[in-house]
CSV table of C-alpha atoms in Angstrom, one decimal:
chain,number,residue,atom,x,y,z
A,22,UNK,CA,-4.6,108.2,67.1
A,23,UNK,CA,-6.7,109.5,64.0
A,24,UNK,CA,-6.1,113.3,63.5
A,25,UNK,CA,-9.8,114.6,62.6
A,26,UNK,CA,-9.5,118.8,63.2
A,27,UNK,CA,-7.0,120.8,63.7
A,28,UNK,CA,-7.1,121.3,67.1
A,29,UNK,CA,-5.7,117.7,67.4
A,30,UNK,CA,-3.0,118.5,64.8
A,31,UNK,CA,-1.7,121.2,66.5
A,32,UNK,CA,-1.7,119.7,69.8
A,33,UNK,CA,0.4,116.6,67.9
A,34,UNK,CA,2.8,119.7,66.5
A,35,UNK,CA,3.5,121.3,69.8
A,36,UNK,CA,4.7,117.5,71.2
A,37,UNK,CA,6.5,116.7,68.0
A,38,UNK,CA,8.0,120.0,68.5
A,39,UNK,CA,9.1,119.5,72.1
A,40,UNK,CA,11.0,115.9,70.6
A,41,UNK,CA,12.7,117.2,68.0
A,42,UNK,CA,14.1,120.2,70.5
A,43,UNK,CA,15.1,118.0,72.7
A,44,UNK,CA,16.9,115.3,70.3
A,45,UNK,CA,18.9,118.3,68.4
A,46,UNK,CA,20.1,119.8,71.5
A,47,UNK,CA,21.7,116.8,73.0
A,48,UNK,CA,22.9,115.6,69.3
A,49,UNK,CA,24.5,119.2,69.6
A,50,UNK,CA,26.1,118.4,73.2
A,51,UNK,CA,27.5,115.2,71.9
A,52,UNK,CA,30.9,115.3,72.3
A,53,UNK,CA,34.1,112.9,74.0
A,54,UNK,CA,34.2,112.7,77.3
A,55,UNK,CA,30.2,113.8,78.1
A,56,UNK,CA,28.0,110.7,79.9
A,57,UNK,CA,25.4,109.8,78.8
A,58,UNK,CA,23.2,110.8,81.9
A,59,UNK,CA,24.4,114.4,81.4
A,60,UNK,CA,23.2,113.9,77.8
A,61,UNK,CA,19.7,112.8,79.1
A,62,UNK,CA,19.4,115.9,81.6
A,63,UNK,CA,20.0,118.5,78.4
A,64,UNK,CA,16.8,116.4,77.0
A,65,UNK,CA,14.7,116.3,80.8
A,66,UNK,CA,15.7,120.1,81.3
A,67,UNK,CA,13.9,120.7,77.6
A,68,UNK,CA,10.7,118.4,78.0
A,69,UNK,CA,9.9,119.7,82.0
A,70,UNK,CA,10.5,123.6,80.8
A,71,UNK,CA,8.1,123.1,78.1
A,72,UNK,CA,5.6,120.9,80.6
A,73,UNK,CA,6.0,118.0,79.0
A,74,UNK,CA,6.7,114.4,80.4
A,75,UNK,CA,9.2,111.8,79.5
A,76,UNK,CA,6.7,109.0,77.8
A,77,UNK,CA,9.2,105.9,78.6
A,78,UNK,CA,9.2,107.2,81.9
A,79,UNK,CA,5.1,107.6,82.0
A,80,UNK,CA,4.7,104.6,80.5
A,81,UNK,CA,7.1,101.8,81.4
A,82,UNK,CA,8.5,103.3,84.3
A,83,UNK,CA,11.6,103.8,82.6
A,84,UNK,CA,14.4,104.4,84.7
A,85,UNK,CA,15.5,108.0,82.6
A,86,UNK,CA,14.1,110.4,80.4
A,87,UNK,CA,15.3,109.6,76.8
A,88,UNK,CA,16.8,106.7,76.1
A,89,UNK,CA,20.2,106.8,74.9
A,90,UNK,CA,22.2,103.6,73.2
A,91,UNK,CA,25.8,103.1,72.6
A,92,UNK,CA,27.5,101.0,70.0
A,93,UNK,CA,26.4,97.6,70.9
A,94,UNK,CA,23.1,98.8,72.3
A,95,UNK,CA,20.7,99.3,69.4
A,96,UNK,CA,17.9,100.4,71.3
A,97,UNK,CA,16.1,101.6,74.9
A,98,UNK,CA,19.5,102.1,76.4
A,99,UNK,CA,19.6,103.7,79.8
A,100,UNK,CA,21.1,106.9,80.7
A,101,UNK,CA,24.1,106.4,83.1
A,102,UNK,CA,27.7,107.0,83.8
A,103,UNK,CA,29.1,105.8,80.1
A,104,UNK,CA,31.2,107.8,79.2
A,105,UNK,CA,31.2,108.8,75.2
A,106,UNK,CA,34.1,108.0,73.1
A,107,UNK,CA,35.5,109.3,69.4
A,108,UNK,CA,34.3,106.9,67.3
A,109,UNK,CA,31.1,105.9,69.0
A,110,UNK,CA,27.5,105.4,67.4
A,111,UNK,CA,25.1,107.0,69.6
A,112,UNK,CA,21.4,106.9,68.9
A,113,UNK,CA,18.8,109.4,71.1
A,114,UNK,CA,15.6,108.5,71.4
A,115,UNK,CA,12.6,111.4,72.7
A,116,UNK,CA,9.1,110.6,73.4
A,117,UNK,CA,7.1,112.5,75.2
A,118,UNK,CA,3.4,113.2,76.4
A,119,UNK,CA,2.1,116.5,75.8
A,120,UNK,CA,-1.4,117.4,76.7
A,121,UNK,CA,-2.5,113.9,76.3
A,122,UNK,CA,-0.5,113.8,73.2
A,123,UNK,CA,2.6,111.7,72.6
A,124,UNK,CA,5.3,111.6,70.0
A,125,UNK,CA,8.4,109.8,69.6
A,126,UNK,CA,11.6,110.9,67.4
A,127,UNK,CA,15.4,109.1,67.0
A,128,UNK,CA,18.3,109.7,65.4
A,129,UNK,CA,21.9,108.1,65.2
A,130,UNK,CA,25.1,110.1,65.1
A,131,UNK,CA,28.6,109.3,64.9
A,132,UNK,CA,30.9,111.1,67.2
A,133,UNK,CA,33.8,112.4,65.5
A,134,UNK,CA,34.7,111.7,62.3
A,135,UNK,CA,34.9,108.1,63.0
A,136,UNK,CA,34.7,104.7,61.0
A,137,UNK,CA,34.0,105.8,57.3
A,138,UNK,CA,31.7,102.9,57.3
A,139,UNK,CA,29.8,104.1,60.2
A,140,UNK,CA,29.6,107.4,59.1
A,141,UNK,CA,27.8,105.7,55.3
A,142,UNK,CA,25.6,103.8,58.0
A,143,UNK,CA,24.6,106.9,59.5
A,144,UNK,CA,23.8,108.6,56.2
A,145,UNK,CA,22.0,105.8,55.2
A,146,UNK,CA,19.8,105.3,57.7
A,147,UNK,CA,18.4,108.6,57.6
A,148,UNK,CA,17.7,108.0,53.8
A,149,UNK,CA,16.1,104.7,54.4
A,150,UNK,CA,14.0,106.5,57.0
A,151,UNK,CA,12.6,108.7,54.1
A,152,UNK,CA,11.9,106.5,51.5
A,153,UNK,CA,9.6,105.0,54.2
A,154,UNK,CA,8.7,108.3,55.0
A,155,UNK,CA,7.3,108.9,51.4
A,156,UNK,CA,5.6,105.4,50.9
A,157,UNK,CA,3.0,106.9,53.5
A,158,UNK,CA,-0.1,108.3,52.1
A,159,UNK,CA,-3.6,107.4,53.5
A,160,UNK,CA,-5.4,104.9,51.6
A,161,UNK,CA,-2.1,103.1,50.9
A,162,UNK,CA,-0.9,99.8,52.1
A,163,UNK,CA,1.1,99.6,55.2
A,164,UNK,CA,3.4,97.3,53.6
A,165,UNK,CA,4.5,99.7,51.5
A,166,UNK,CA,6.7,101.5,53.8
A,167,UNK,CA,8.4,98.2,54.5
A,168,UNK,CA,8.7,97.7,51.1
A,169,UNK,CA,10.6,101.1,50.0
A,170,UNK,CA,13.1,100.4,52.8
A,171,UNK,CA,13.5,97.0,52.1
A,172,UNK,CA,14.7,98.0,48.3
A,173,UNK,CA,16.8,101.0,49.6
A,174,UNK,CA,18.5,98.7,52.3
A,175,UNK,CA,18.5,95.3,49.0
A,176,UNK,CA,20.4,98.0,46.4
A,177,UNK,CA,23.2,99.5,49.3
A,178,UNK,CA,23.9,96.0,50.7
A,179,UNK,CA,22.5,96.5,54.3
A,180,UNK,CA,20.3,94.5,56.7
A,181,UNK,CA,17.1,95.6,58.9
A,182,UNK,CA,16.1,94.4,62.2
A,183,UNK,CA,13.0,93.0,61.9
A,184,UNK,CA,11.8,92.5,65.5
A,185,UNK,CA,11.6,96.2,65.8
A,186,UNK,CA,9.1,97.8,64.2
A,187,UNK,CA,7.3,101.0,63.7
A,188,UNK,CA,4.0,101.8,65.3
A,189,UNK,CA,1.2,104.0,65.8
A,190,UNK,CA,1.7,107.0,68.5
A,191,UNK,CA,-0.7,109.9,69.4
A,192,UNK,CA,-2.9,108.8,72.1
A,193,UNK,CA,-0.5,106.6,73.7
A,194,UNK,CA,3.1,105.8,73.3
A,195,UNK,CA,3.0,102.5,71.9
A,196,UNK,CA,-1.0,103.0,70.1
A,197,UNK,CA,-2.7,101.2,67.1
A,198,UNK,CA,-1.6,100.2,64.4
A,199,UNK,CA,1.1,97.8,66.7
A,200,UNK,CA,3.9,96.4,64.7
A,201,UNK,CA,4.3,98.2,61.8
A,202,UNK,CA,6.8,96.2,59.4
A,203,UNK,CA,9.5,98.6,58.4
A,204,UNK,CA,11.3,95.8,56.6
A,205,UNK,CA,9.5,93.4,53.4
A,206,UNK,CA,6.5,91.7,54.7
A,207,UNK,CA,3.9,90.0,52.5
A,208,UNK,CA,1.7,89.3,54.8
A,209,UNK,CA,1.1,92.6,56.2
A,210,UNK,CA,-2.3,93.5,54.7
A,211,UNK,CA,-3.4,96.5,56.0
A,212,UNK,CA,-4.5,100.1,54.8
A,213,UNK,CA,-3.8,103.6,55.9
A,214,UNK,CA,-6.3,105.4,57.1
A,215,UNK,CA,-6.8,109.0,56.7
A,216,UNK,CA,-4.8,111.1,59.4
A,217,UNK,CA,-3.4,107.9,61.3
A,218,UNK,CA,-0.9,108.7,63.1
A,219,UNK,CA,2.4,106.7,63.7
A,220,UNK,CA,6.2,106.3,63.3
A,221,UNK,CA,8.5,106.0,60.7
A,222,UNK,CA,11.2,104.2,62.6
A,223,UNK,CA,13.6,101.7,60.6
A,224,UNK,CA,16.8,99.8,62.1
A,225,UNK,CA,19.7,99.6,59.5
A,226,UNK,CA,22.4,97.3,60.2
A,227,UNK,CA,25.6,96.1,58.6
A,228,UNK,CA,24.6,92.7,58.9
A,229,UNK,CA,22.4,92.5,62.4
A,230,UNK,CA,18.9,90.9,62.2
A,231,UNK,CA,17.4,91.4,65.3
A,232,UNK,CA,17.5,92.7,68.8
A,233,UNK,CA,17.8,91.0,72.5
A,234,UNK,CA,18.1,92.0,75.2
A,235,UNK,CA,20.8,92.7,76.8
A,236,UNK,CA,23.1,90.8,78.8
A,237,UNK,CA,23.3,92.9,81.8
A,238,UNK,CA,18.9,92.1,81.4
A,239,UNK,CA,17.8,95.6,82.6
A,240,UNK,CA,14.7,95.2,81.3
A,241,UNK,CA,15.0,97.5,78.3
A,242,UNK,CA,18.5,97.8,76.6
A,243,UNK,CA,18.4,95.7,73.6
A,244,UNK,CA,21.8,94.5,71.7
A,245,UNK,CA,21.7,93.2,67.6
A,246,UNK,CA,22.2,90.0,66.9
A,247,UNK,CA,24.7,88.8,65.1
A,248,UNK,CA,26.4,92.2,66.5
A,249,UNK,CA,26.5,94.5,64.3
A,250,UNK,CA,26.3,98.1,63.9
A,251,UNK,CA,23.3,99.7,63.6
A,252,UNK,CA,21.3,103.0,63.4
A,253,UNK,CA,17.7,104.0,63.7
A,254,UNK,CA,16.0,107.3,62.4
A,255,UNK,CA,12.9,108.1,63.7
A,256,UNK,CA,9.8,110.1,62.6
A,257,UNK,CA,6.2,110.4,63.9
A,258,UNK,CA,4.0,111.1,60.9
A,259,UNK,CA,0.4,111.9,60.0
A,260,UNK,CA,-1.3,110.5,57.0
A,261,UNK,CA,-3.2,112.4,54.3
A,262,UNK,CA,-4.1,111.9,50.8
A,263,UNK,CA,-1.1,114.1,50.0
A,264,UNK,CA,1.4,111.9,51.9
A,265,UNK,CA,3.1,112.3,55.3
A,266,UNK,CA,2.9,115.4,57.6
A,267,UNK,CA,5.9,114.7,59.5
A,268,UNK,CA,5.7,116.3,62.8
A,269,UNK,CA,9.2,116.1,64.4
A,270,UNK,CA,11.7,117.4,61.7
């Protein structure tokens, strides 16, 4: 999607907005002892009051609203009986449709206070998530964004996935640009256009270098390999001259 009035850009605001509701109340609900399918009804009850529609769900037939991963699972997790533990890394992911609109936000907690290196991962992720953030600025190269993270994650010792990448959003879940590097990649050339809109969505790991699926194959949950912890902060942004309009703090 290319924002070109304002009309569109507020109609990209009011999904953003429904995401980022939905992610902070069930980061707020997390807690020992809560499922993770309870988790995922604080998020449904959110997107259906405010007429929205799960986009996994829309689009891939995904078998829950958000999609919730747990330790091991570093992405597309499904919403079930697990039961949350002290301790645990817990990343929500919301993307929804809106009017014809979509957008698509994620964020990693820890659950307690936790492994102190978890807890640094956590922290850093979210930085590493903006200095990607503020590479954006239309006219720029893409590979910029991979760039920035790729010196954040260099200098603090950590590793990126780099089978999982960022991508535009707006007119469909998954829309052009596809594959977005969010890691170093010299042989992404392209440009940003003015008011393309897309995610911000890095994987930090403490030593993991991709994802697979799964060994329970589901069909979505994906697991790091070598296993590793890892978090992923999300962001759907629009470009301008200026830099990003992020539209689901």
């Amino acid at each position: 999607m290319t924002i070109e009035n304002e009309e569109q850009l507020q109609r990209l605001r009011a999904a953003g907005r429904v995401c980022s509701v939905a992610r902070d109340a069930m980061a707020a609900a997390l807690r020992p002892g809560i499922t993770t399918a309870e988790l995922d009804r604080i998020g449904a009850t959110i997107i259906e009051a405010a007429g929205a529609r799960s986009a996994p769900a829309l689009t891939y037939d995904f078998p829950g609203t958000t999609c919730i991963s747990v330790n091991e699972e570093v992405a597309h997790g499904i919403p079930g009986e697990r039961v949350i533990a002290a301790g645990d890394l817990v990343n929500i992911d919301v993307s929804v449709e809106l009017g014809g609109v979509f957008a698509d936000t994620g964020a990693s907690f820890l659950v307690g206070a936790g492994d102190p290196r978890l807890a640094r991962l956590v922290r850093d992720g979210k930085r590493a998530t903006w200095e990607g953030i503020r590479a954006v600025r239309s006219g720029s190269e893409l590979a910029g964004i991979g760039d920035a993270i790729g010196a954040f994650a260099r200098k603090h010792g950590y590793s990126l996935l780099t089978n999982l990448a960022s991508h535009g959003v707006g007119d469909s879940l998954h829309d052009e640009p596809r594959e977005i590097p969010t890691w170093p990649d010299r042989s992404e050339r392209r440009r940003i256009a003015d008011g393309l809109v897309f995610t911000v969505e890095p994987f930090l790991s403490l030593g993991a270098r991709e994802a697979i699926d799964a060994p329970q194959h589901d069909g979505f949950t994906l697991h790091a390999r070598p296993r590793a912890a890892t978090v992923q902060f999300e962001h759907t942004v629009v470009a301008t001259p200026r830099g990003a309009v992020v539209v689901t703090l």
